[in-house]
PDB file of C-alpha atoms in Angstrom:
ATOM      1  CA  UNK A   1    -180.016  19.261 171.162  1.00  0.00           C
ATOM      2  CA  UNK A   2    -181.185  22.742 171.999  1.00  0.00           C
ATOM      3  CA  UNK A   3    -179.070  25.774 171.361  1.00  0.00           C
ATOM      4  CA  UNK A   4    -177.966  28.027 174.213  1.00  0.00           C
ATOM      5  CA  UNK A   5    -177.438  31.953 173.712  1.00  0.00           C
ATOM      6  CA  UNK A   6    -175.140  34.128 175.692  1.00  0.00           C
ATOM      7  CA  UNK A   7    -175.329  38.004 175.441  1.00  0.00           C
ATOM      8  CA  UNK A   8    -172.197  40.174 176.842  1.00  0.00           C
ATOM      9  CA  UNK A   9    -171.770  43.867 176.454  1.00  0.00           C
ATOM     10  CA  UNK A  10    -168.118  45.099 176.745  1.00  0.00           C
ATOM     11  CA  UNK A  11    -166.621  48.363 176.334  1.00  0.00           C
ATOM     12  CA  UNK A  12    -162.863  48.962 174.360  1.00  0.00           C
ATOM     13  CA  UNK A  13    -161.352  52.139 174.991  1.00  0.00           C
ATOM     14  CA  UNK A  14    -160.681  54.199 171.814  1.00  0.00           C
ATOM     15  CA  UNK A  15    -156.994  55.293 171.367  1.00  0.00           C
ATOM     16  CA  UNK A  16    -157.428  59.261 171.390  1.00  0.00           C
ATOM     17  CA  UNK A  17    -160.916  60.700 170.406  1.00  0.00           C
ATOM     18  CA  UNK A  18    -162.901  59.451 167.618  1.00  0.00           C
ATOM     19  CA  UNK A  19    -164.418  62.374 166.158  1.00  0.00           C
ATOM     20  CA  UNK A  20    -167.114  62.710 163.193  1.00  0.00           C
ATOM     21  CA  UNK A  21    -169.742  65.544 162.114  1.00  0.00           C
ATOM     22  CA  UNK A  22    -172.311  64.236 164.784  1.00  0.00           C
ATOM     23  CA  UNK A  23    -169.747  64.061 167.703  1.00  0.00           C
ATOM     24  CA  UNK A  24    -166.885  62.501 169.391  1.00  0.00           C
ATOM     25  CA  UNK A  25    -166.641  59.035 171.149  1.00  0.00           C
ATOM     26  CA  UNK A  26    -163.747  57.609 173.642  1.00  0.00           C
ATOM     27  CA  UNK A  27    -164.565  54.208 173.681  1.00  0.00           C
ATOM     28  CA  UNK A  28    -166.461  51.196 171.695  1.00  0.00           C
ATOM     29  CA  UNK A  29    -169.416  49.874 173.201  1.00  0.00           C
ATOM     30  CA  UNK A  30    -170.075  46.204 171.758  1.00  0.00           C
ATOM     31  CA  UNK A  31    -172.315  43.442 172.321  1.00  0.00           C
ATOM     32  CA  UNK A  32    -171.348  39.832 171.494  1.00  0.00           C
ATOM     33  CA  UNK A  33    -173.648  37.033 171.118  1.00  0.00           C
ATOM     34  CA  UNK A  34    -172.273  33.250 171.881  1.00  0.00           C
ATOM     35  CA  UNK A  35    -174.288  30.294 170.621  1.00  0.00           C
ATOM     36  CA  UNK A  36    -173.609  26.895 171.823  1.00  0.00           C
ATOM     37  CA  UNK A  37    -175.079  23.416 170.127  1.00  0.00           C
ATOM     38  CA  UNK A  38    -173.656  20.214 170.061  1.00  0.00           C
ATOM     39  CA  UNK A  39    -170.208  20.724 171.433  1.00  0.00           C
ATOM     40  CA  UNK A  40    -169.677  23.670 168.825  1.00  0.00           C
ATOM     41  CA  UNK A  41    -169.384  27.549 169.504  1.00  0.00           C
ATOM     42  CA  UNK A  42    -169.942  30.312 167.415  1.00  0.00           C
ATOM     43  CA  UNK A  43    -170.002  34.023 168.341  1.00  0.00           C
ATOM     44  CA  UNK A  44    -170.497  37.652 166.794  1.00  0.00           C
ATOM     45  CA  UNK A  45    -170.412  41.201 167.715  1.00  0.00           C
ATOM     46  CA  UNK A  46    -172.545  44.149 166.776  1.00  0.00           C
ATOM     47  CA  UNK A  47    -172.087  47.722 167.585  1.00  0.00           C
ATOM     48  CA  UNK A  48    -175.360  49.482 168.371  1.00  0.00           C
ATOM     49  CA  UNK A  49    -175.556  52.864 166.655  1.00  0.00           C
ATOM     50  CA  UNK A  50    -177.408  55.914 168.291  1.00  0.00           C
ATOM     51  CA  UNK A  51    -177.717  57.389 164.875  1.00  0.00           C
ATOM     52  CA  UNK A  52    -180.230  54.874 163.997  1.00  0.00           C
ATOM     53  CA  UNK A  53    -182.070  54.909 167.032  1.00  0.00           C
ATOM     54  CA  UNK A  54    -180.095  51.944 169.259  1.00  0.00           C
ATOM     55  CA  UNK A  55    -178.598  51.708 172.438  1.00  0.00           C
ATOM     56  CA  UNK A  56    -176.770  48.950 174.281  1.00  0.00           C
ATOM     57  CA  UNK A  57    -179.860  48.349 176.167  1.00  0.00           C
ATOM     58  CA  UNK A  58    -182.413  48.630 173.624  1.00  0.00           C
ATOM     59  CA  UNK A  59    -180.025  46.044 171.055  1.00  0.00           C
ATOM     60  CA  UNK A  60    -179.747  43.630 174.353  1.00  0.00           C
ATOM     61  CA  UNK A  61    -183.553  43.809 174.564  1.00  0.00           C
ATOM     62  CA  UNK A  62    -184.187  42.971 170.912  1.00  0.00           C
ATOM     63  CA  UNK A  63    -181.612  39.889 171.189  1.00  0.00           C
ATOM     64  CA  UNK A  64    -183.549  38.914 174.382  1.00  0.00           C
ATOM     65  CA  UNK A  65    -186.875  39.230 173.052  1.00  0.00           C
ATOM     66  CA  UNK A  66    -185.604  36.772 170.213  1.00  0.00           C
ATOM     67  CA  UNK A  67    -183.885  34.281 172.631  1.00  0.00           C
ATOM     68  CA  UNK A  68    -186.850  31.646 172.544  1.00  0.00           C
ATOM     69  CA  UNK A  69    -186.579  31.580 168.563  1.00  0.00           C
ATOM     70  CA  UNK A  70    -182.795  31.463 168.398  1.00  0.00           C
ATOM     71  CA  UNK A  71    -182.658  28.834 171.061  1.00  0.00           C
ATOM     72  CA  UNK A  72    -185.090  26.968 169.366  1.00  0.00           C
ATOM     73  CA  UNK A  73    -182.834  26.725 166.719  1.00  0.00           C
ATOM     74  CA  UNK A  74    -184.045  29.178 164.039  1.00  0.00           C
ATOM     75  CA  UNK A  75    -182.443  29.372 160.678  1.00  0.00           C
ATOM     76  CA  UNK A  76    -180.372  32.330 159.161  1.00  0.00           C
ATOM     77  CA  UNK A  77    -182.914  32.532 156.718  1.00  0.00           C
ATOM     78  CA  UNK A  78    -185.988  32.531 158.934  1.00  0.00           C
ATOM     79  CA  UNK A  79    -183.912  35.179 161.041  1.00  0.00           C
ATOM     80  CA  UNK A  80    -184.460  37.608 158.167  1.00  0.00           C
ATOM     81  CA  UNK A  81    -187.997  37.934 158.768  1.00  0.00           C
ATOM     82  CA  UNK A  82    -188.090  37.242 162.636  1.00  0.00           C
ATOM     83  CA  UNK A  83    -185.714  40.295 163.407  1.00  0.00           C
ATOM     84  CA  UNK A  84    -185.401  43.675 161.848  1.00  0.00           C
ATOM     85  CA  UNK A  85    -182.207  44.791 160.071  1.00  0.00           C
ATOM     86  CA  UNK A  86    -179.767  46.172 162.597  1.00  0.00           C
ATOM     87  CA  UNK A  87    -177.063  45.656 165.188  1.00  0.00           C
ATOM     88  CA  UNK A  88    -179.142  42.882 166.887  1.00  0.00           C
ATOM     89  CA  UNK A  89    -179.771  40.834 164.090  1.00  0.00           C
ATOM     90  CA  UNK A  90    -176.066  41.367 162.778  1.00  0.00           C
ATOM     91  CA  UNK A  91    -174.532  39.837 166.240  1.00  0.00           C
ATOM     92  CA  UNK A  92    -177.192  36.549 166.047  1.00  0.00           C
ATOM     93  CA  UNK A  93    -176.737  36.299 162.320  1.00  0.00           C
ATOM     94  CA  UNK A  94    -172.694  36.408 162.602  1.00  0.00           C
ATOM     95  CA  UNK A  95    -172.770  34.028 165.357  1.00  0.00           C
ATOM     96  CA  UNK A  96    -174.964  31.608 163.513  1.00  0.00           C
ATOM     97  CA  UNK A  97    -172.337  31.531 160.582  1.00  0.00           C
ATOM     98  CA  UNK A  98    -169.785  30.911 163.241  1.00  0.00           C
ATOM     99  CA  UNK A  99    -171.630  28.099 164.547  1.00  0.00           C
ATOM    100  CA  UNK A 100    -172.752  26.190 161.433  1.00  0.00           C
ATOM    101  CA  UNK A 101    -168.828  26.326 160.210  1.00  0.00           C
ATOM    102  CA  UNK A 102    -167.623  25.186 163.482  1.00  0.00           C
ATOM    103  CA  UNK A 103    -170.333  22.150 163.455  1.00  0.00           C
ATOM    104  CA  UNK A 104    -169.608  21.496 159.759  1.00  0.00           C
ATOM    105  CA  UNK A 105    -165.942  21.977 159.784  1.00  0.00           C
ATOM    106  CA  UNK A 106    -166.338  23.876 156.436  1.00  0.00           C
ATOM    107  CA  UNK A 107    -165.075  27.567 156.810  1.00  0.00           C
ATOM    108  CA  UNK A 108    -167.277  30.566 155.972  1.00  0.00           C
ATOM    109  CA  UNK A 109    -164.849  31.441 153.390  1.00  0.00           C
ATOM    110  CA  UNK A 110    -165.722  28.261 151.671  1.00  0.00           C
ATOM    111  CA  UNK A 111    -169.436  28.619 152.143  1.00  0.00           C
ATOM    112  CA  UNK A 112    -169.667  31.846 150.370  1.00  0.00           C
ATOM    113  CA  UNK A 113    -167.637  30.670 147.603  1.00  0.00           C
ATOM    114  CA  UNK A 114    -164.433  32.597 148.566  1.00  0.00           C
ATOM    115  CA  UNK A 115    -161.927  30.071 147.714  1.00  0.00           C
ATOM    116  CA  UNK A 116    -158.680  31.787 148.710  1.00  0.00           C
ATOM    117  CA  UNK A 117    -159.099  34.901 150.622  1.00  0.00           C
ATOM    118  CA  UNK A 118    -156.596  37.456 150.537  1.00  0.00           C
ATOM    119  CA  UNK A 119    -155.246  40.296 152.272  1.00  0.00           C
ATOM    120  CA  UNK A 120    -157.077  43.796 151.629  1.00  0.00           C
ATOM    121  CA  UNK A 121    -155.779  47.067 151.751  1.00  0.00           C
ATOM    122  CA  UNK A 122    -158.080  49.051 154.281  1.00  0.00           C
ATOM    123  CA  UNK A 123    -158.537  52.768 154.799  1.00  0.00           C
ATOM    124  CA  UNK A 124    -157.416  54.392 157.884  1.00  0.00           C
ATOM    125  CA  UNK A 125    -159.732  56.964 159.330  1.00  0.00           C
ATOM    126  CA  UNK A 126    -158.663  60.504 160.188  1.00  0.00           C
ATOM    127  CA  UNK A 127    -160.918  62.177 162.660  1.00  0.00           C
ATOM    128  CA  UNK A 128    -162.642  65.521 161.890  1.00  0.00           C
ATOM    129  CA  UNK A 129    -160.936  68.379 163.779  1.00  0.00           C
ATOM    130  CA  UNK A 130    -159.309  71.770 162.361  1.00  0.00           C
ATOM    131  CA  UNK A 131    -157.293  71.623 159.116  1.00  0.00           C
ATOM    132  CA  UNK A 132    -153.896  71.799 160.830  1.00  0.00           C
ATOM    133  CA  UNK A 133    -154.768  69.186 163.539  1.00  0.00           C
ATOM    134  CA  UNK A 134    -156.196  66.634 160.764  1.00  0.00           C
ATOM    135  CA  UNK A 135    -153.092  67.477 158.256  1.00  0.00           C
ATOM    136  CA  UNK A 136    -150.779  66.499 161.124  1.00  0.00           C
ATOM    137  CA  UNK A 137    -152.778  63.006 161.599  1.00  0.00           C
ATOM    138  CA  UNK A 138    -152.558  62.724 157.905  1.00  0.00           C
ATOM    139  CA  UNK A 139    -148.951  63.558 157.662  1.00  0.00           C
ATOM    140  CA  UNK A 140    -148.156  60.672 160.471  1.00  0.00           C
ATOM    141  CA  UNK A 141    -150.202  57.974 158.391  1.00  0.00           C
ATOM    142  CA  UNK A 142    -148.950  59.549 154.770  1.00  0.00           C
ATOM    143  CA  UNK A 143    -147.383  56.098 154.253  1.00  0.00           C
ATOM    144  CA  UNK A 144    -150.646  54.288 154.240  1.00  0.00           C
ATOM    145  CA  UNK A 145    -152.463  53.457 150.920  1.00  0.00           C
ATOM    146  CA  UNK A 146    -155.843  54.751 151.705  1.00  0.00           C
ATOM    147  CA  UNK A 147    -156.931  57.055 154.141  1.00  0.00           C
ATOM    148  CA  UNK A 148    -160.644  58.004 154.787  1.00  0.00           C
ATOM    149  CA  UNK A 149    -161.199  61.724 156.223  1.00  0.00           C
ATOM    150  CA  UNK A 150    -163.910  62.730 158.200  1.00  0.00           C
ATOM    151  CA  UNK A 151    -165.273  66.100 157.097  1.00  0.00           C
ATOM    152  CA  UNK A 152    -168.969  67.609 157.544  1.00  0.00           C
ATOM    153  CA  UNK A 153    -169.033  70.957 158.020  1.00  0.00           C
ATOM    154  CA  UNK A 154    -170.188  73.787 155.484  1.00  0.00           C
ATOM    155  CA  UNK A 155    -166.373  75.005 154.872  1.00  0.00           C
ATOM    156  CA  UNK A 156    -164.240  71.681 154.381  1.00  0.00           C
ATOM    157  CA  UNK A 157    -162.366  72.867 151.656  1.00  0.00           C
ATOM    158  CA  UNK A 158    -159.429  73.907 153.919  1.00  0.00           C
ATOM    159  CA  UNK A 159    -159.273  70.557 155.468  1.00  0.00           C
ATOM    160  CA  UNK A 160    -159.310  68.913 152.029  1.00  0.00           C
ATOM    161  CA  UNK A 161    -156.535  71.060 150.937  1.00  0.00           C
ATOM    162  CA  UNK A 162    -154.618  70.702 154.043  1.00  0.00           C
ATOM    163  CA  UNK A 163    -154.945  66.566 154.272  1.00  0.00           C
ATOM    164  CA  UNK A 164    -154.081  66.288 150.588  1.00  0.00           C
ATOM    165  CA  UNK A 165    -150.987  68.447 151.107  1.00  0.00           C
ATOM    166  CA  UNK A 166    -149.813  66.145 154.403  1.00  0.00           C
ATOM    167  CA  UNK A 167    -150.404  62.848 152.454  1.00  0.00           C
ATOM    168  CA  UNK A 168    -149.829  63.676 148.568  1.00  0.00           C
ATOM    169  CA  UNK A 169    -149.322  59.945 147.343  1.00  0.00           C
ATOM    170  CA  UNK A 170    -152.601  58.430 149.468  1.00  0.00           C
ATOM    171  CA  UNK A 171    -155.804  57.546 147.952  1.00  0.00           C
ATOM    172  CA  UNK A 172    -158.303  59.564 150.063  1.00  0.00           C
ATOM    173  CA  UNK A 173    -161.986  59.027 150.946  1.00  0.00           C
ATOM    174  CA  UNK A 174    -163.911  61.661 152.278  1.00  0.00           C
ATOM    175  CA  UNK A 175    -166.765  60.969 154.465  1.00  0.00           C
ATOM    176  CA  UNK A 176    -169.392  63.757 155.338  1.00  0.00           C
ATOM    177  CA  UNK A 177    -171.111  61.911 157.578  1.00  0.00           C
ATOM    178  CA  UNK A 178    -174.387  63.792 156.103  1.00  0.00           C
ATOM    179  CA  UNK A 179    -172.839  66.931 157.389  1.00  0.00           C
ATOM    180  CA  UNK A 180    -172.573  69.153 154.108  1.00  0.00           C
ATOM    181  CA  UNK A 181    -174.982  71.680 153.375  1.00  0.00           C
ATOM    182  CA  UNK A 182    -176.544  72.061 149.980  1.00  0.00           C
ATOM    183  CA  UNK A 183    -175.053  75.250 149.445  1.00  0.00           C
ATOM    184  CA  UNK A 184    -171.518  73.892 149.792  1.00  0.00           C
ATOM    185  CA  UNK A 185    -172.399  70.590 147.888  1.00  0.00           C
ATOM    186  CA  UNK A 186    -171.211  71.452 144.327  1.00  0.00           C
ATOM    187  CA  UNK A 187    -168.275  73.605 145.745  1.00  0.00           C
ATOM    188  CA  UNK A 188    -166.811  70.833 147.834  1.00  0.00           C
ATOM    189  CA  UNK A 189    -167.228  68.124 145.234  1.00  0.00           C
ATOM    190  CA  UNK A 190    -165.316  70.360 142.843  1.00  0.00           C
ATOM    191  CA  UNK A 191    -162.294  70.949 145.261  1.00  0.00           C
ATOM    192  CA  UNK A 192    -162.532  67.024 146.158  1.00  0.00           C
ATOM    193  CA  UNK A 193    -161.954  66.339 142.352  1.00  0.00           C
ATOM    194  CA  UNK A 194    -159.282  68.930 141.858  1.00  0.00           C
ATOM    195  CA  UNK A 195    -157.795  67.205 145.085  1.00  0.00           C
ATOM    196  CA  UNK A 196    -158.065  63.861 143.403  1.00  0.00           C
ATOM    197  CA  UNK A 197    -160.221  62.408 146.076  1.00  0.00           C
ATOM    198  CA  UNK A 198    -161.202  58.687 145.254  1.00  0.00           C
ATOM    199  CA  UNK A 199    -164.787  58.739 146.685  1.00  0.00           C
ATOM    200  CA  UNK A 200    -167.203  60.872 148.723  1.00  0.00           C
ATOM    201  CA  UNK A 201    -169.451  59.335 151.158  1.00  0.00           C
ATOM    202  CA  UNK A 202    -172.753  60.301 152.166  1.00  0.00           C
ATOM    203  CA  UNK A 203    -172.400  64.425 151.741  1.00  0.00           C
ATOM    204  CA  UNK A 204    -176.081  65.245 152.323  1.00  0.00           C
ATOM    205  CA  UNK A 205    -178.288  63.814 155.134  1.00  0.00           C
ATOM    206  CA  UNK A 206    -180.376  60.367 154.600  1.00  0.00           C
ATOM    207  CA  UNK A 207    -183.955  61.377 153.006  1.00  0.00           C
ATOM    208  CA  UNK A 208    -182.627  64.541 151.657  1.00  0.00           C
ATOM    209  CA  UNK A 209    -180.156  63.967 148.981  1.00  0.00           C
ATOM    210  CA  UNK A 210    -182.586  64.272 145.920  1.00  0.00           C
ATOM    211  CA  UNK A 211    -179.563  67.416 144.886  1.00  0.00           C
ATOM    212  CA  UNK A 212    -177.310  64.488 144.062  1.00  0.00           C
ATOM    213  CA  UNK A 213    -179.674  63.264 141.113  1.00  0.00           C
ATOM    214  CA  UNK A 214    -179.490  66.581 139.398  1.00  0.00           C
ATOM    215  CA  UNK A 215    -176.058  67.776 139.692  1.00  0.00           C
ATOM    216  CA  UNK A 216    -172.810  66.897 137.913  1.00  0.00           C
ATOM    217  CA  UNK A 217    -170.819  64.479 140.228  1.00  0.00           C
ATOM    218  CA  UNK A 218    -167.323  64.832 139.235  1.00  0.00           C
ATOM    219  CA  UNK A 219    -166.077  62.138 141.793  1.00  0.00           C
ATOM    220  CA  UNK A 220    -167.603  59.053 143.045  1.00  0.00           C
ATOM    221  CA  UNK A 221    -170.533  59.565 145.430  1.00  0.00           C
ATOM    222  CA  UNK A 222    -171.083  56.691 148.175  1.00  0.00           C
ATOM    223  CA  UNK A 223    -174.224  56.233 150.241  1.00  0.00           C
ATOM    224  CA  UNK A 224    -174.010  55.193 153.699  1.00  0.00           C
ATOM    225  CA  UNK A 225    -176.689  56.533 155.972  1.00  0.00           C
ATOM    226  CA  UNK A 226    -178.989  56.313 152.911  1.00  0.00           C
ATOM    227  CA  UNK A 227    -178.763  52.619 152.556  1.00  0.00           C
ATOM    228  CA  UNK A 228    -179.190  49.755 154.855  1.00  0.00           C
ATOM    229  CA  UNK A 229    -180.558  46.812 153.114  1.00  0.00           C
ATOM    230  CA  UNK A 230    -181.280  45.399 149.836  1.00  0.00           C
ATOM    231  CA  UNK A 231    -184.820  47.237 149.595  1.00  0.00           C
ATOM    232  CA  UNK A 232    -182.723  50.633 149.429  1.00  0.00           C
ATOM    233  CA  UNK A 233    -180.740  50.099 146.619  1.00  0.00           C
ATOM    234  CA  UNK A 234    -183.313  50.793 143.581  1.00  0.00           C
ATOM    235  CA  UNK A 235    -184.241  54.316 144.875  1.00  0.00           C
ATOM    236  CA  UNK A 236    -180.703  55.289 144.976  1.00  0.00           C
ATOM    237  CA  UNK A 237    -179.554  54.836 141.217  1.00  0.00           C
ATOM    238  CA  UNK A 238    -179.972  58.175 140.215  1.00  0.00           C
ATOM    239  CA  UNK A 239    -178.006  59.878 142.983  1.00  0.00           C
ATOM    240  CA  UNK A 240    -175.237  57.621 144.068  1.00  0.00           C
ATOM    241  CA  UNK A 241    -172.301  55.402 142.372  1.00  0.00           C
ATOM    242  CA  UNK A 242    -171.403  53.326 145.398  1.00  0.00           C
ATOM    243  CA  UNK A 243    -172.873  52.052 148.236  1.00  0.00           C
ATOM    244  CA  UNK A 244    -171.312  51.381 151.866  1.00  0.00           C
ATOM    245  CA  UNK A 245    -172.211  47.760 153.014  1.00  0.00           C
ATOM    246  CA  UNK A 246    -172.202  47.556 157.055  1.00  0.00           C
ATOM    247  CA  UNK A 247    -173.319  44.305 158.791  1.00  0.00           C
ATOM    248  CA  UNK A 248    -174.225  46.675 161.217  1.00  0.00           C
ATOM    249  CA  UNK A 249    -176.878  48.245 158.948  1.00  0.00           C
ATOM    250  CA  UNK A 250    -177.959  45.032 156.962  1.00  0.00           C
ATOM    251  CA  UNK A 251    -178.385  43.115 160.060  1.00  0.00           C
ATOM    252  CA  UNK A 252    -175.967  40.443 159.511  1.00  0.00           C
ATOM    253  CA  UNK A 253    -173.840  38.443 156.781  1.00  0.00           C
ATOM    254  CA  UNK A 254    -176.806  36.546 155.313  1.00  0.00           C
ATOM    255  CA  UNK A 255    -178.448  40.102 154.138  1.00  0.00           C
ATOM    256  CA  UNK A 256    -175.212  41.771 153.160  1.00  0.00           C
ATOM    257  CA  UNK A 257    -174.473  38.969 150.682  1.00  0.00           C
ATOM    258  CA  UNK A 258    -178.040  39.193 149.128  1.00  0.00           C
ATOM    259  CA  UNK A 259    -177.509  43.044 149.177  1.00  0.00           C
ATOM    260  CA  UNK A 260    -173.882  42.954 147.461  1.00  0.00           C
ATOM    261  CA  UNK A 261    -175.297  40.779 144.948  1.00  0.00           C
ATOM    262  CA  UNK A 262    -178.144  43.076 144.072  1.00  0.00           C
ATOM    263  CA  UNK A 263    -176.077  46.180 144.434  1.00  0.00           C
ATOM    264  CA  UNK A 264    -173.501  45.012 141.587  1.00  0.00           C
ATOM    265  CA  UNK A 265    -176.337  43.895 139.585  1.00  0.00           C
ATOM    266  CA  UNK A 266    -177.499  47.244 139.442  1.00  0.00           C
ATOM    267  CA  UNK A 267    -173.868  48.924 138.897  1.00  0.00           C
ATOM    268  CA  UNK A 268    -173.210  50.214 142.052  1.00  0.00           C
ATOM    269  CA  UNK A 269    -169.436  49.926 143.446  1.00  0.00           C
ATOM    270  CA  UNK A 270    -169.316  48.537 146.583  1.00  0.00           C
ATOM    271  CA  UNK A 271    -167.512  49.694 149.818  1.00  0.00           C
ATOM    272  CA  UNK A 272    -167.270  47.766 152.627  1.00  0.00           C
ATOM    273  CA  UNK A 273    -167.566  49.849 155.861  1.00  0.00           C
ATOM    274  CA  UNK A 274    -167.596  49.283 159.870  1.00  0.00           C
ATOM    275  CA  UNK A 275    -168.562  50.744 162.975  1.00  0.00           C
ATOM    276  CA  UNK A 276    -165.725  51.100 165.742  1.00  0.00           C
ATOM    277  CA  UNK A 277    -165.674  47.722 166.704  1.00  0.00           C
ATOM    278  CA  UNK A 278    -163.441  44.805 167.606  1.00  0.00           C
ATOM    279  CA  UNK A 279    -161.912  42.277 165.353  1.00  0.00           C
ATOM    280  CA  UNK A 280    -164.588  40.081 165.896  1.00  0.00           C
ATOM    281  CA  UNK A 281    -166.871  42.772 164.290  1.00  0.00           C
ATOM    282  CA  UNK A 282    -164.436  42.997 161.415  1.00  0.00           C
ATOM    283  CA  UNK A 283    -164.088  39.082 160.564  1.00  0.00           C
ATOM    284  CA  UNK A 284    -167.187  38.547 158.341  1.00  0.00           C
ATOM    285  CA  UNK A 285    -166.741  41.908 156.513  1.00  0.00           C
ATOM    286  CA  UNK A 286    -163.254  40.725 155.293  1.00  0.00           C
ATOM    287  CA  UNK A 287    -164.516  38.087 153.747  1.00  0.00           C
ATOM    288  CA  UNK A 288    -167.493  39.779 152.115  1.00  0.00           C
ATOM    289  CA  UNK A 289    -165.052  42.646 150.931  1.00  0.00           C
ATOM    290  CA  UNK A 290    -162.918  40.176 148.798  1.00  0.00           C
ATOM    291  CA  UNK A 291    -164.072  41.698 145.502  1.00  0.00           C
ATOM    292  CA  UNK A 292    -165.007  45.107 147.074  1.00  0.00           C
ATOM    293  CA  UNK A 293    -163.679  48.556 145.222  1.00  0.00           C
ATOM    294  CA  UNK A 294    -163.327  50.351 148.468  1.00  0.00           C
ATOM    295  CA  UNK A 295    -162.447  48.695 151.946  1.00  0.00           C
ATOM    296  CA  UNK A 296    -162.805  50.383 155.132  1.00  0.00           C
ATOM    297  CA  UNK A 297    -162.309  48.142 158.077  1.00  0.00           C
ATOM    298  CA  UNK A 298    -159.694  49.519 160.274  1.00  0.00           C
ATOM    299  CA  UNK A 299    -162.065  49.729 163.591  1.00  0.00           C
ATOM    300  CA  UNK A 300    -159.706  47.486 165.801  1.00  0.00           C
ATOM    301  CA  UNK A 301    -156.758  50.073 164.593  1.00  0.00           C
ATOM    302  CA  UNK A 302    -158.481  52.790 166.378  1.00  0.00           C
ATOM    303  CA  UNK A 303    -158.844  50.715 169.610  1.00  0.00           C
ATOM    304  CA  UNK A 304    -156.322  51.035 172.295  1.00  0.00           C
ATOM    305  CA  UNK A 305    -157.032  47.423 172.840  1.00  0.00           C
ATOM    306  CA  UNK A 306    -158.513  44.595 170.653  1.00  0.00           C
ATOM    307  CA  UNK A 307    -159.731  41.000 171.171  1.00  0.00           C
ATOM    308  CA  UNK A 308    -157.484  38.229 171.395  1.00  0.00           C
ATOM    309  CA  UNK A 309    -156.639  36.922 169.232  1.00  0.00           C
ATOM    310  CA  UNK A 310    -157.655  39.646 166.546  1.00  0.00           C
ATOM    311  CA  UNK A 311    -157.279  40.165 163.038  1.00  0.00           C
ATOM    312  CA  UNK A 312    -153.887  40.641 161.726  1.00  0.00           C
ATOM    313  CA  UNK A 313    -152.960  43.839 160.297  1.00  0.00           C
ATOM    314  CA  UNK A 314    -149.724  44.922 158.548  1.00  0.00           C
ATOM    315  CA  UNK A 315    -149.268  48.607 157.467  1.00  0.00           C
ATOM    316  CA  UNK A 316    -152.619  49.123 155.236  1.00  0.00           C
ATOM    317  CA  UNK A 317    -153.213  45.664 154.917  1.00  0.00           C
ATOM    318  CA  UNK A 318    -155.889  43.560 156.463  1.00  0.00           C
ATOM    319  CA  UNK A 319    -155.674  39.606 156.679  1.00  0.00           C
ATOM    320  CA  UNK A 320    -158.635  37.254 156.250  1.00  0.00           C
ATOM    321  CA  UNK A 321    -159.816  35.850 159.963  1.00  0.00           C
ATOM    322  CA  UNK A 322    -158.027  32.387 161.381  1.00  0.00           C
ATOM    323  CA  UNK A 323    -160.668  29.954 162.444  1.00  0.00           C
ATOM    324  CA  UNK A 324    -159.694  30.573 166.268  1.00  0.00           C
ATOM    325  CA  UNK A 325    -161.458  34.263 165.824  1.00  0.00           C
ATOM    326  CA  UNK A 326    -164.200  33.495 163.604  1.00  0.00           C
ATOM    327  CA  UNK A 327    -165.473  31.583 160.760  1.00  0.00           C
TER     328      UNK A 327
END
């Protein structure tokens, strides 16, 4: 029986404003793909990201261009060569995983050898702002186990110190989103070490991060914008200690599984991250993150409303998805 494809474009309001070094947003614009075949239905979600040249319209067009292949029954393995890595392939790939599980009656967790998925400690994101504003945000969430703090200016020392003072017991990730100038890099890393920061994410622009290979790195430095798929890993071994795997970068769970295996083989620590999306986008990543050193899957917590049913969040924990949602 042929497979049918449905594409939906949705907007979910963000609670307040989400601000990083590249700008601010007040809503999460997402695309979902629903596949139906033999009485089964599977779906997946992606978040187009302008940093990588994606728009809602361009991602929708990519999926539409692949419609004949998708509806003719293309496999996930063949999809890897038929579509480029990115948001469009992510939505289709995750929908295929969900559809296969619904048709087979076997969960995705079982199929990827996660026999007893557990709740994970996820970061909660503090938006970039003035030091006192960021300290107030951090203080409001100081009881959480892990905070991810957006930085990315030439003078972030006051922000780092203010947030640490407001949340003295939380583990903290700093995410510079490519925003630290080379002249400030070593100073900011030194302050990060002094403030007991757990990890610094993408301090320099992708493609201009050679300096990381020749300086002392007193804290774990993680690649995000510099790493998209498995082929990127080998060239980053001298400058990063960890990599951030996001399904919207890898183009789905299939590539992400291969990327994670290779990254671990090469000695990288693993961070599982996300764009600002709904529980549908987070669900596959929760399963992939079961043995990750760092988990940042707080997208639904930043929204004014989520999909129903959504993932279960309690304090700093995110629980594995129920089959009604995905997988």
